[in-house]
XYZ file of C-alpha atoms in Angstrom:
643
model
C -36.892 -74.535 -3.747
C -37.268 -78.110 -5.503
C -35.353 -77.020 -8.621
C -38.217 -78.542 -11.078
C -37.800 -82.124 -9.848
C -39.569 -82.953 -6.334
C -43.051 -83.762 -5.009
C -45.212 -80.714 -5.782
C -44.371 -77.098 -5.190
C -43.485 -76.719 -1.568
C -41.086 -79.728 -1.731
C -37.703 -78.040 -1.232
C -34.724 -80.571 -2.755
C -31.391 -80.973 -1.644
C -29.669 -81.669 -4.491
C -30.689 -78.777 -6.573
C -30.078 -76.208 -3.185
C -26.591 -77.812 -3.675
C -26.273 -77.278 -7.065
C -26.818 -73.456 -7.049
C -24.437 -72.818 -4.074
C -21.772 -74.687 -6.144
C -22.447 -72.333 -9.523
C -22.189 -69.488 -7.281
C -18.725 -70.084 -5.841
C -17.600 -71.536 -9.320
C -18.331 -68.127 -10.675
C -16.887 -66.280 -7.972
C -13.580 -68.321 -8.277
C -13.455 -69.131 -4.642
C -13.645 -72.523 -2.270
C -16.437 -73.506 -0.157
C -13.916 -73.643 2.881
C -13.525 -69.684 2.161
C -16.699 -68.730 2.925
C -17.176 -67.533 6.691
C -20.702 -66.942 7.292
C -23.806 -68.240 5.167
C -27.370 -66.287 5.532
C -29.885 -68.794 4.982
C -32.989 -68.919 3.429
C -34.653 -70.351 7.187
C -37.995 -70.524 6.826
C -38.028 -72.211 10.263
C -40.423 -75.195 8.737
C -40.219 -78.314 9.848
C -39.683 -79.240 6.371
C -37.596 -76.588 4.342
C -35.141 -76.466 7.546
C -33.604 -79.646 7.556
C -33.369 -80.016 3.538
C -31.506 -76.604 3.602
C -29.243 -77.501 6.608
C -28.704 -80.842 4.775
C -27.620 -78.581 1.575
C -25.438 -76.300 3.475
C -23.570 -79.277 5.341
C -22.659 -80.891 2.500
C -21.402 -77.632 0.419
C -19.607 -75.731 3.034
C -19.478 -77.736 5.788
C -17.659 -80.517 4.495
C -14.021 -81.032 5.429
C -14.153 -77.789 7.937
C -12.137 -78.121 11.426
C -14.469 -78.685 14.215
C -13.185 -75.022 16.121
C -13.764 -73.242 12.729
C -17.378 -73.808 11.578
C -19.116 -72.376 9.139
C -21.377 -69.887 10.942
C -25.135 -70.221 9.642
C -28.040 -67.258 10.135
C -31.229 -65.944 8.917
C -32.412 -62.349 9.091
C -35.692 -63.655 9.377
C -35.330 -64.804 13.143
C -35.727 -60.694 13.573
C -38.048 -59.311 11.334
C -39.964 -62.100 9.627
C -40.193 -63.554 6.435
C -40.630 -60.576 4.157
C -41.734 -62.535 1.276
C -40.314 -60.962 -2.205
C -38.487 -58.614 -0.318
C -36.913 -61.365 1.899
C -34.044 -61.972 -0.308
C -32.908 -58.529 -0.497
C -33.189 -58.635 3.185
C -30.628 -61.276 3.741
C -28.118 -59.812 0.764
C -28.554 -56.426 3.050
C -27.517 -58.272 6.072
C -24.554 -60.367 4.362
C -22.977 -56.634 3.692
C -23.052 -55.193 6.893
C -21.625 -58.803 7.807
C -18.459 -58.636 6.116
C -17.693 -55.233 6.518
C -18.268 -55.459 10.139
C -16.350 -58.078 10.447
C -18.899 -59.665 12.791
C -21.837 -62.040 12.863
C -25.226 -61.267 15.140
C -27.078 -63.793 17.187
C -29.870 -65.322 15.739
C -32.339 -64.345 17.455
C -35.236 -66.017 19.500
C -33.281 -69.408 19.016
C -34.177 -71.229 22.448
C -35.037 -74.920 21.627
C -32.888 -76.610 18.383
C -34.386 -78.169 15.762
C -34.203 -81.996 16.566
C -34.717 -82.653 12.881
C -31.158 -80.962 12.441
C -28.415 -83.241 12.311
C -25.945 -80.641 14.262
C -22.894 -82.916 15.188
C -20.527 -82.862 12.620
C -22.179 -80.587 10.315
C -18.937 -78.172 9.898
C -21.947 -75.665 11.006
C -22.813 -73.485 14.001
C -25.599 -71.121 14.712
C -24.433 -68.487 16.787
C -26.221 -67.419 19.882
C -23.612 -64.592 20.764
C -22.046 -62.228 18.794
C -19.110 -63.838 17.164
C -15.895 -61.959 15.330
C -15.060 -62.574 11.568
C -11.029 -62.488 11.081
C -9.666 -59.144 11.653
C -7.719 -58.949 8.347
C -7.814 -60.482 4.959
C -10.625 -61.141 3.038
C -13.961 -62.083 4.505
C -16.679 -63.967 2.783
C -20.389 -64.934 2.854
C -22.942 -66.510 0.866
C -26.642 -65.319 1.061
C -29.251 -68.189 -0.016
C -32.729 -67.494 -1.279
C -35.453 -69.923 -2.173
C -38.752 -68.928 -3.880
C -42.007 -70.987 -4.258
C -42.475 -73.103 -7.672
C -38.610 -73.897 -7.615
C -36.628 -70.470 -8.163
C -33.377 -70.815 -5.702
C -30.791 -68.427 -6.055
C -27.077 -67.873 -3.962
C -24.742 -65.078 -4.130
C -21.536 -64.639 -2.739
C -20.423 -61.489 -1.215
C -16.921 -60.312 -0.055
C -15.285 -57.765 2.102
C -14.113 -54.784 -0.031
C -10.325 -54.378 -0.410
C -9.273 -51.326 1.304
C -8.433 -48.884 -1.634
C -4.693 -48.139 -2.154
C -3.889 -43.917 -1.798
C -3.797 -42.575 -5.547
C -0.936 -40.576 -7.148
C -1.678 -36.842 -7.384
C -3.698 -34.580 -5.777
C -6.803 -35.817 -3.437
C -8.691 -32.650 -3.470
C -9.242 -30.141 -0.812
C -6.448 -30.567 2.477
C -7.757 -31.199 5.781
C -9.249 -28.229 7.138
C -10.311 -26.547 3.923
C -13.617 -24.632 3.491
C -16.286 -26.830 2.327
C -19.708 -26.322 1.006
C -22.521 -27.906 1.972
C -26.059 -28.100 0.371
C -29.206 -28.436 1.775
C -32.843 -28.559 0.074
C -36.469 -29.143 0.890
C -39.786 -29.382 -0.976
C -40.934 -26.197 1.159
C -39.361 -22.963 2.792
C -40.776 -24.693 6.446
C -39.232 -28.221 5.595
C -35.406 -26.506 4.682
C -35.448 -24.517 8.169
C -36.696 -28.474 10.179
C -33.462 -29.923 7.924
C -31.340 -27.632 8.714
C -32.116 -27.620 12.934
C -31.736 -31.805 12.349
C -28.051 -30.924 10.701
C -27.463 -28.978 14.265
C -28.640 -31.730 15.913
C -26.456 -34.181 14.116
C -23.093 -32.235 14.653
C -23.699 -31.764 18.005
C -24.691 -35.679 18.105
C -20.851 -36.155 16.179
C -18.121 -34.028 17.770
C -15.120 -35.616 15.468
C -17.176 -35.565 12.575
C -15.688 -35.035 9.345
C -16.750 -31.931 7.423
C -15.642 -33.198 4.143
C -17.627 -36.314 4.463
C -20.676 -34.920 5.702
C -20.631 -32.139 3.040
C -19.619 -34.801 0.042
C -22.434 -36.912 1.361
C -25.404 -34.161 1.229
C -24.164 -32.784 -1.726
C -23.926 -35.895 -3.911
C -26.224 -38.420 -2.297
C -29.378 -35.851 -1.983
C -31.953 -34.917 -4.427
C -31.850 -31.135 -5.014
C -35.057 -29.874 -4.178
C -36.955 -26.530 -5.185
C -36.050 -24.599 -1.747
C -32.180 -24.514 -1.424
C -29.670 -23.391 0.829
C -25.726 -23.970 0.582
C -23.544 -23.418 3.626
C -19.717 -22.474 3.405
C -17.886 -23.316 6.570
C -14.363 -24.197 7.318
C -14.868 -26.208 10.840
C -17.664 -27.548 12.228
C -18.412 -24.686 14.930
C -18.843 -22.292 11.567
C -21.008 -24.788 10.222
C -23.531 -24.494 13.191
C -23.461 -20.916 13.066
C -24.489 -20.919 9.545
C -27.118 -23.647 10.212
C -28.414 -21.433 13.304
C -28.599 -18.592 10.869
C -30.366 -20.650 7.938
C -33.080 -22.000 11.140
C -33.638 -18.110 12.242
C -33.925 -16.401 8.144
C -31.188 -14.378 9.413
C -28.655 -13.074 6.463
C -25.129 -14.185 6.409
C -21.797 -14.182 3.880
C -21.611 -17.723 3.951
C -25.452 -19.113 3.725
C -26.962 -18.884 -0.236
C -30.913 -19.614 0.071
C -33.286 -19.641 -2.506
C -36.604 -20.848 -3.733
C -37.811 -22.497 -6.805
C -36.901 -20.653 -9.411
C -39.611 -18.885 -11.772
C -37.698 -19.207 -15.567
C -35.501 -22.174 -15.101
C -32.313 -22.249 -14.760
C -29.639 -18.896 -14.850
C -28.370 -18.254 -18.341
C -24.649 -17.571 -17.529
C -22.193 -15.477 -18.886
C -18.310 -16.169 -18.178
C -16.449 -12.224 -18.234
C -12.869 -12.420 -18.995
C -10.851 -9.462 -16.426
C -7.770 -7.483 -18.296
C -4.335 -6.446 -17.205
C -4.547 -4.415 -13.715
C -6.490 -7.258 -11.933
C -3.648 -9.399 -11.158
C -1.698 -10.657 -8.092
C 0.725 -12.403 -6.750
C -0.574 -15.623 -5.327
C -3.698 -15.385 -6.974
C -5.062 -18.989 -7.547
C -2.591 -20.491 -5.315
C -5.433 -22.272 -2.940
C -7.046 -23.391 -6.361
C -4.337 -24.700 -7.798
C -3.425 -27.125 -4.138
C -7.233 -27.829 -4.272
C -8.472 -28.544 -7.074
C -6.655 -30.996 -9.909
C -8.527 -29.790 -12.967
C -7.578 -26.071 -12.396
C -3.868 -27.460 -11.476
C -3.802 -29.613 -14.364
C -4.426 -26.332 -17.247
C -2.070 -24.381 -15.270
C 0.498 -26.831 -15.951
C -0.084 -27.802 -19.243
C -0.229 -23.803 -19.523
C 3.527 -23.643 -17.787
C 5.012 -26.117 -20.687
C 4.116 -23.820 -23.284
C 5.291 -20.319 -22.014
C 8.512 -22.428 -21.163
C 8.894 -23.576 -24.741
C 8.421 -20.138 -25.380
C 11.158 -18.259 -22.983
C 9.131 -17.379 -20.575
C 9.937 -17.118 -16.811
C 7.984 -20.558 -15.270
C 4.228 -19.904 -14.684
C 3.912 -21.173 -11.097
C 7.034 -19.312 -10.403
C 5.648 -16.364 -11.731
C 2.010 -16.650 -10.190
C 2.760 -18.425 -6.949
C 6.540 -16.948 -6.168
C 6.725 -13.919 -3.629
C 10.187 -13.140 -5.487
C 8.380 -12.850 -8.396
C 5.920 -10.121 -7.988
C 7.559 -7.272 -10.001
C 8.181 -9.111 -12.966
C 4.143 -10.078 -12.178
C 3.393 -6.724 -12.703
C 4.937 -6.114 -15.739
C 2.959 -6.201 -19.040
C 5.001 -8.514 -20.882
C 4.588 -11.752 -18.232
C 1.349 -10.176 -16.697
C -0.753 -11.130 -19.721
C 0.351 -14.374 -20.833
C -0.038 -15.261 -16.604
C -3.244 -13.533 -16.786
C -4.806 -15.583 -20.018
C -3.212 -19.222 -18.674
C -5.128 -18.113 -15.075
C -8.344 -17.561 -16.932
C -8.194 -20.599 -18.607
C -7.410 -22.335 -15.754
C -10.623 -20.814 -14.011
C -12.943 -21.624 -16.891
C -12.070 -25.297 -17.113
C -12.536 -25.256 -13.526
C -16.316 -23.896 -13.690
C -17.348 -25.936 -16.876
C -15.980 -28.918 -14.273
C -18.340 -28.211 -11.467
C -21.323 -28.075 -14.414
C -21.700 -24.714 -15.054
C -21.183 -23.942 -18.713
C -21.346 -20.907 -20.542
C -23.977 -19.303 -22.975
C -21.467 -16.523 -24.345
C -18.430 -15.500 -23.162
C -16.934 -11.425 -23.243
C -13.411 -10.450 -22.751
C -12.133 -7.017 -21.712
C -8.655 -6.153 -23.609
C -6.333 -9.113 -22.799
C -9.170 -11.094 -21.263
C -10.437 -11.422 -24.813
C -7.456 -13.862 -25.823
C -8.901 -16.039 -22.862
C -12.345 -15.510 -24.222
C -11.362 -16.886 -27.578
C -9.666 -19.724 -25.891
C -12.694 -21.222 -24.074
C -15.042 -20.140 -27.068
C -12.874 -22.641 -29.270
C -11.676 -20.095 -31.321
C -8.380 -20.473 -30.511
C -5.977 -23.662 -28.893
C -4.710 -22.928 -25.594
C -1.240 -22.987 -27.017
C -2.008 -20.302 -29.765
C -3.991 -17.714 -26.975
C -0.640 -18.354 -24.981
C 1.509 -17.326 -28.011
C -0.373 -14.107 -28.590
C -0.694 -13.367 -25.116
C 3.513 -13.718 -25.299
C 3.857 -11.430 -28.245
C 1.678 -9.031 -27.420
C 2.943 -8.469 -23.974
C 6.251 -8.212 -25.083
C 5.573 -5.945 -27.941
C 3.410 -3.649 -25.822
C 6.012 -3.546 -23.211
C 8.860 -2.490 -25.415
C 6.706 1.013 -26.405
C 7.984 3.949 -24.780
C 6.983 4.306 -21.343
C 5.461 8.111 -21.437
C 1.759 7.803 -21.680
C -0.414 7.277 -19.047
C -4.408 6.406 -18.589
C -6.788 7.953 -16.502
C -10.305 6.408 -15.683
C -13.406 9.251 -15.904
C -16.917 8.453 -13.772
C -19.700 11.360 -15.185
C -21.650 12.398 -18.193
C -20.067 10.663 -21.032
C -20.247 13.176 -23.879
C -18.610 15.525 -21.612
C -15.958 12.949 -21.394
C -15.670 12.480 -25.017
C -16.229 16.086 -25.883
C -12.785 16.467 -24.252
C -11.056 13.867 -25.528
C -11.813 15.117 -28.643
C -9.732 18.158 -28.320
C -6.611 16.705 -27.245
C -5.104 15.605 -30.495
C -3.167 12.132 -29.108
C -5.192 10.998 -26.590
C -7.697 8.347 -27.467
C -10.992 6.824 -25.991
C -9.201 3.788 -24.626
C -12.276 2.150 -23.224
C -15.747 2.486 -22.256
C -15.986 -0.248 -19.118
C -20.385 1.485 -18.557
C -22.476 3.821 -19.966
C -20.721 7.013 -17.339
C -17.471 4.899 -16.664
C -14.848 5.787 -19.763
C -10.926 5.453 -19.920
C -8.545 7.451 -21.457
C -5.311 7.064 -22.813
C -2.386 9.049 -24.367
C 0.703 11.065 -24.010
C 1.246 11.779 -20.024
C 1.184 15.854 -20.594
C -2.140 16.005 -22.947
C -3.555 13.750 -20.350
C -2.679 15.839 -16.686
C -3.903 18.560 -19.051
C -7.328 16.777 -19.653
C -7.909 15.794 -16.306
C -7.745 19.235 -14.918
C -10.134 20.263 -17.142
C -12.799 17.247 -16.830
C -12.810 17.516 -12.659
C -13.626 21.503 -13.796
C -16.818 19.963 -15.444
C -17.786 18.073 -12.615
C -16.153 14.698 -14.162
C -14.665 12.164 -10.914
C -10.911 11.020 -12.739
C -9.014 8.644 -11.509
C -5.529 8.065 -12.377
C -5.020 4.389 -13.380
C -1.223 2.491 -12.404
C -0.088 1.459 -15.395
C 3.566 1.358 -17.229
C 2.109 2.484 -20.841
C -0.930 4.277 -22.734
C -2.692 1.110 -23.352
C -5.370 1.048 -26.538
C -4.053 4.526 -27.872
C -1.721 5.792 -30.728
C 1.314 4.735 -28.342
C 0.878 1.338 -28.424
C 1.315 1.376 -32.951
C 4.409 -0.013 -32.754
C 2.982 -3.491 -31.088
C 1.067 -3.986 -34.225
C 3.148 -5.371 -36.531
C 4.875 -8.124 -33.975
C 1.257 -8.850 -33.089
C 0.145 -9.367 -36.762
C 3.024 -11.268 -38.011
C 2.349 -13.929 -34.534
C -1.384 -13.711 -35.525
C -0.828 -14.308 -39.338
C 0.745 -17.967 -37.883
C -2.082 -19.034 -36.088
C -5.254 -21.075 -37.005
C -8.460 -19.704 -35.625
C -11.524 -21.744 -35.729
C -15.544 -20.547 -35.682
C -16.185 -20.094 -31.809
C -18.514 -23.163 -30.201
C -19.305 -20.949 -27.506
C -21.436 -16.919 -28.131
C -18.223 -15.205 -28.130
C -19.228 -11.301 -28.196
C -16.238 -9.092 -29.278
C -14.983 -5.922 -27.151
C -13.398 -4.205 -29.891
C -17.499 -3.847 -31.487
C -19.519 -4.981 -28.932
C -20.940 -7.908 -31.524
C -20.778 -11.338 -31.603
C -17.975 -12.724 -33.481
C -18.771 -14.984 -36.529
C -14.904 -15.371 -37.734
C -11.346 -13.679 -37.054
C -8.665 -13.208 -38.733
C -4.857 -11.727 -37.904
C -5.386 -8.110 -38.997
C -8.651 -8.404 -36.017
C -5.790 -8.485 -33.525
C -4.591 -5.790 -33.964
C -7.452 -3.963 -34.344
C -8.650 -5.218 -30.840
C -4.937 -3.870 -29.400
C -5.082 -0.262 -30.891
C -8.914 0.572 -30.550
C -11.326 1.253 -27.903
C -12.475 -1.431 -25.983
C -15.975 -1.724 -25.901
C -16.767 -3.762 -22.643
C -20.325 -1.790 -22.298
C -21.705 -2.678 -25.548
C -20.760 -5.485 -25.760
C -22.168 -6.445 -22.026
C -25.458 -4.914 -23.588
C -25.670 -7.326 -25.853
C -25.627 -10.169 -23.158
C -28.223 -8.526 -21.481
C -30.619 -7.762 -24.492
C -33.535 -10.076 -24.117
C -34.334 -9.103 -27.785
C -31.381 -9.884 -29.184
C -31.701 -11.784 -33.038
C -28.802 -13.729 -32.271
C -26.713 -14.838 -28.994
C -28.612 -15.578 -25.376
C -30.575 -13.159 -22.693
C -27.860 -13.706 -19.586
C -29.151 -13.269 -15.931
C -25.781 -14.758 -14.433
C -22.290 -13.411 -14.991
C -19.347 -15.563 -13.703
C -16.234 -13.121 -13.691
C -13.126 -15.128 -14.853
C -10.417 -13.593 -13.331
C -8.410 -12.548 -10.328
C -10.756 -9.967 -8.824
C -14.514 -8.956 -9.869
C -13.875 -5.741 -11.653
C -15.904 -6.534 -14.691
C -18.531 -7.312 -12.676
C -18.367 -3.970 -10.827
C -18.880 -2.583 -14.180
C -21.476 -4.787 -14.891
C -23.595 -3.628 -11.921
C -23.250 0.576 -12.786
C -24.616 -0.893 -16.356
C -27.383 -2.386 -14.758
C -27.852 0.541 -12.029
C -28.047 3.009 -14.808
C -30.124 1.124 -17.410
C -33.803 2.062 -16.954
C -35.934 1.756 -14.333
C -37.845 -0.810 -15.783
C -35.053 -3.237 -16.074
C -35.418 -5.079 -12.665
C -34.129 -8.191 -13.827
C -32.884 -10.110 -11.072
C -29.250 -10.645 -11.615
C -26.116 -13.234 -10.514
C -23.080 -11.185 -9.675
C -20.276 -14.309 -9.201
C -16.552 -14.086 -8.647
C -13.982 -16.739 -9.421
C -11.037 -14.838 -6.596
C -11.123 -11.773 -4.906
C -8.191 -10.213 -4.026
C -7.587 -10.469 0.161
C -10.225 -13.023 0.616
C -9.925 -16.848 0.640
C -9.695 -18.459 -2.859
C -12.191 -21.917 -2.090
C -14.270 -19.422 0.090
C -14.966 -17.551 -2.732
C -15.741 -19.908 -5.313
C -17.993 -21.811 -2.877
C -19.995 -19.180 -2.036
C -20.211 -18.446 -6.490
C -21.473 -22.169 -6.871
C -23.610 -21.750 -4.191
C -25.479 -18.789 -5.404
C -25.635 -20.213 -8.836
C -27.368 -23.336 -7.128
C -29.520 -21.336 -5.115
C -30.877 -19.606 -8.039
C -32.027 -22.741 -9.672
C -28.552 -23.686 -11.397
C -27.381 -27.233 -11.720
C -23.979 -27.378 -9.975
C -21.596 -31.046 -10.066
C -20.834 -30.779 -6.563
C -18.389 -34.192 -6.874
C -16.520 -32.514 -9.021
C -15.016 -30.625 -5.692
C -14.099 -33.809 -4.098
C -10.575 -34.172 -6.066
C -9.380 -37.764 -7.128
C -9.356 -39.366 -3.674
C -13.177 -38.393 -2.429
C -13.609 -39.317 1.283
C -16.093 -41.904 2.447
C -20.357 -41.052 2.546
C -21.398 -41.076 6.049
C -24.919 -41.128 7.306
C -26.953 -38.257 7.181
C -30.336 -36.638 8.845
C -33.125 -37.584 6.671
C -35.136 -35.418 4.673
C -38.197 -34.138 6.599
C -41.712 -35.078 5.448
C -44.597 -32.230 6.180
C -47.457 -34.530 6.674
C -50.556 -33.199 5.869
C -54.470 -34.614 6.342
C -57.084 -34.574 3.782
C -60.804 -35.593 4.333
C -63.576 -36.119 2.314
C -66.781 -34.756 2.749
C -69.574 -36.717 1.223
C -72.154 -34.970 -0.337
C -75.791 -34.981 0.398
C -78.057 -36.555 -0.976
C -79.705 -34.919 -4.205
C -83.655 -34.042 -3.824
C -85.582 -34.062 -6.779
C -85.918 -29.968 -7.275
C -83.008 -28.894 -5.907
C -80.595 -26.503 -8.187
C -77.447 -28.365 -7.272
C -75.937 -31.228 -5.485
C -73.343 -29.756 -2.923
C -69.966 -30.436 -4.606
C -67.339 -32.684 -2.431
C -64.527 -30.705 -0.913
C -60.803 -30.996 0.645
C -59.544 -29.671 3.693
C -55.833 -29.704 4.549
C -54.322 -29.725 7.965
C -50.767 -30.226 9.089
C -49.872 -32.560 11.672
């Protein structure tokens, strides 16, 4: 350019291509004797050339030692001058310059410009490929000059490599990884997915967790989804070949667009009996958010006497005391937690929550109701209050017609509806002799009892001297109006407010884990949201074994399509199985934060198969031409035909 003062438009000036290289390395604090490589403008004109050469000599070729020039290019040697994009061109080339360490030939350079004054210039055009420095910092400037007098210069520099973080990085090497695929059509997913086979077989030594970061946060996520759970690359083929042939597998999620949105989701909060040791531990070394709660979790049970929470969770030595109420249930409510910041971290967020008996202190927790430190304190008292009952009752779980079940009941003077779980799956509770007694007589009736391992006769009379420990705790603590649809067990309503004397309540009475999952499901309900998706928060999916008998015995008409999605499962793989949850829930049209997964240290994006495009031809057909008379013109039409 001519920077405003020159003979007419095309008139490039010296002077004023001087004076923008010099604001651009003023403003990037560096010298001109820094700079390794300039990408020129190059217009290869017999008039632009020599002003810009002039320009560059005298800004970074001055003073330079005659065996280290400045090395001069222009991308446009290769692919032409690409007008308004040719700036952007150069910049592009400038990048892959410095952090390859290495400057191309120019290409198609056979005779020199005479007009060029070359000897002396502190430049060189390289005809070879020539090396940058292997360490330090590299530099380059990129020049661009537009017609009427616009020049611009930028200076670009090698990135510094980035020092290794503090703390944990995320998943370890050799972890299970997810990765997602989508397509505008069914056809288009199965092509992707055959190009993915294509590409790992084209890249042996790979890395999983850069390929999988790189689809899952540099894609668009289209209608027709798929996400893949693999742990090595040869599993990753075999769920690719399976996704390419429609066959079903564990570890492939598909699904299509989805017909009412996204899934309204429901997080259930498990009870005592689901726990075990090491449950969470491949969470907790994966994933810092989780890690983080169930630390900040450990300093208050420790302030409160507790045995250490990691200890206790993560500690084969300490898998009896696990199992006893009194550290089961504050371990069990810092878990849950744990699990629920975890989820709302990877995007999904909850439209109501439900708890079942202890769960409901977690349930309070993420609803806002209560601070994590004052659903820790309860969960303390009321685990050691409930263990310090007399250890004589005992609780058997009943699968049959329920007014048979609570026709019994009814007869035995101490034994108490402890909870009804579904509409034909009922627990009850009481002294261990009225409750042999009962069960003989319910398998008489055709009733299917099951005795249930536990220390005391939870939600009965039993339990009445936990209440007054429990209140006094409760009668401390400041409860707040939930944020979050929190629907109470103990009624099978949504809560409004709580107060102390509710606590104890909720510990003596029946839990009501079937009405109150009615009320997530009720489409017509005046307040709180229909749920199609139900995350279970907690070791195992229990409550959402009960959820499915609800759904199997509600009426025929109720085919709602439904998310079934566990946090853990006992025996199986902790990442595995919260993969293949957030996969399902992505599949089904849910919005999932897949960098969330990555940790604090995310590995590098590598390149990736692009997405296929289903071309398809449409022709015109011209009508005919009108005759006075005739009814009708013939109306144009379409015709489609894939290439």
């Amino acid at each position: 350019g001519h920077g405003g003062r020159a003979n007419g438009l095309t008139a490039p000036r010296t002077s004023a291509q001087r004076a923008v290289m010099a604001g651009a390395l003023e403003r990037a604090g560096v010298e001109p004797g820094q700079i390794d490589f300039v990408e020129a403008h190059g217009t290869g004109t017999a008039l632009g050339d020599p002003v810009e050469w002039e320009a560059l000599a005298g800004v970074y070729g001055r003073g330079r030692p005659a065996d280290v020039p400045c090395l001069v290019g222009s991308v446009k040697t290769g692919i032409g001058h690409l007008e308004a994009a040719a700036g952007i061109a150069g910049l592009i080339k400038a990048v892959l310059v410095v952090r390859q360490r290495e400057v191309p030939p120019l290409l198609h350079l056979t005779t020199p410009n005479r007009h060029l004054d070359w000897t002396g210039s502190g430049l060189a055009v390289p005809t070879a490929r020539r090396a940058l420095p292997a360490d330090g910092t590299v530099r380059a400037g990129v020049s661009s000059f537009g017609f009427g007098g616009t020049n611009a210069h930028v200076i670009v520099e090698s990135a510094p490599e980035p020092p290794a973080p503090a703390g944990q990085s995320g998943a370890p090497d050799g972890a299970v990884h997810a990765l997602s695929l989508s397509a505008h059509t069914e056809t288009a997913l199965t092509t992707l997915a055959g190009r993915y086979r294509t590409h790992l077989a084209a890249h042996p030594g790979a890395s999983l967790a850069a390929l999988c970061r790189s689809a899952n946060t540099g894609r668009s996520h289209l209608p027709h989804r798929a996400v893949l759970t693999a742990g090595t690359p040869a599993e990753l083929d075999a769920c690719l070949g399976a996704l390419t042939r429609n066959e079903p597998a564990l570890d492939v999620a598909r699904g299509g667009p989805a017909h009412g949105g996204a899934p309204t989701v429901a997080f259930l909060f498990g009870g005592q009996g689901t726990q075990y040791p090491g449950m969470g531990r491949e969470l907790y070394d994966a994933h810092p958010v989780f890690a983080r709660t169930l630390r900040r979790a450990d300093e208050v049970l420790r302030g409160l006497g507790e045995i250490p929470l990691l200890d206790l969770l993560f500690d084969p030595e300490h898998a009896e005391d696990l199992a006893r109420t009194r550290y089961c249930q504050p371990a069990l409510v810092a878990l849950e937690v744990a699990l629920a910041d975890l989820w709302e971290s990877c995007g999904v967020r909850p439209a109501a929550v439900l708890g079942h008996s202890v769960g409901a202190l977690a349930a309070a927790c993420v609803a806002g109701v209560l601070s994590l430190e004052d659903a820790l304190t309860l969960a303390v008292v009321r685990g050691r209050a409930m263990d310090e009952q007399p250890g004589e009752g005992a609780m058997i779980a009943c699968v049959g017609d329920p007014d048979t079940v609570r026709g019994a009941a009814a007869g035995h003077g101490r034994v108490a509806l402890a909870a009804v779980n579904a509409p034909r799956h009922l627990v009850l509770s009481g002294p261990a002799d009225r409750i042999a007694e009962l069960r003989g007589d319910l398998e008489r009736e055709g009733v299917t009892v099951r005795p249930l391992a536990v220390s005391h006769a939870f939600h009965s009379p039993l339990m009445a001297g936990a209440a007054e420990p429990l209140l006094e705790a409760a009668r401390a603590v400041e409860f707040h109006a939930p944020r979050v649809p929190w629907i109470s067990d103990a009624t099978g309503e949504p809560v409004e407010r709580v107060d102390a004397e509710y606590w104890v309540r909720h510990l003596l009475g029946t839990v009501r884990f079937a009405e109150g999952f009615a009320r997530l499901r009720d489409r017509d309900a005046e307040h709180g949201p229909f749920c199609d998706a139900f995350v279970e928060i907690g070791p195992h999916p229990t409550l959402l074994n009960l959820g499915r008998s609800a759904v199997a015995d509600a009426p025929a008409g109720d085919a709602r399509p439904t998310l079934w999605l566990p946090s853990l499962r006992r025996g199986a793989p902790d990442r595995r199985t919260l993969l293949r949850s957030l996969g399902a829930h992505h599949c089904a049209g849910g919005t999932v934060d897949w960098s969330a997964l990555d940790g604090e240290r995310p590995p590098a994006r590598v390149p990736l198969p692009h997405t296929p495009f289903e071309r398809r031809t449409y022709r015109f057909q011209a009508p005919t031409p009108h005759q006075e008379g005739d009814p009708m013109p013939p109306q144009p039409t379409a015709t489609g035909t894939a290439l």
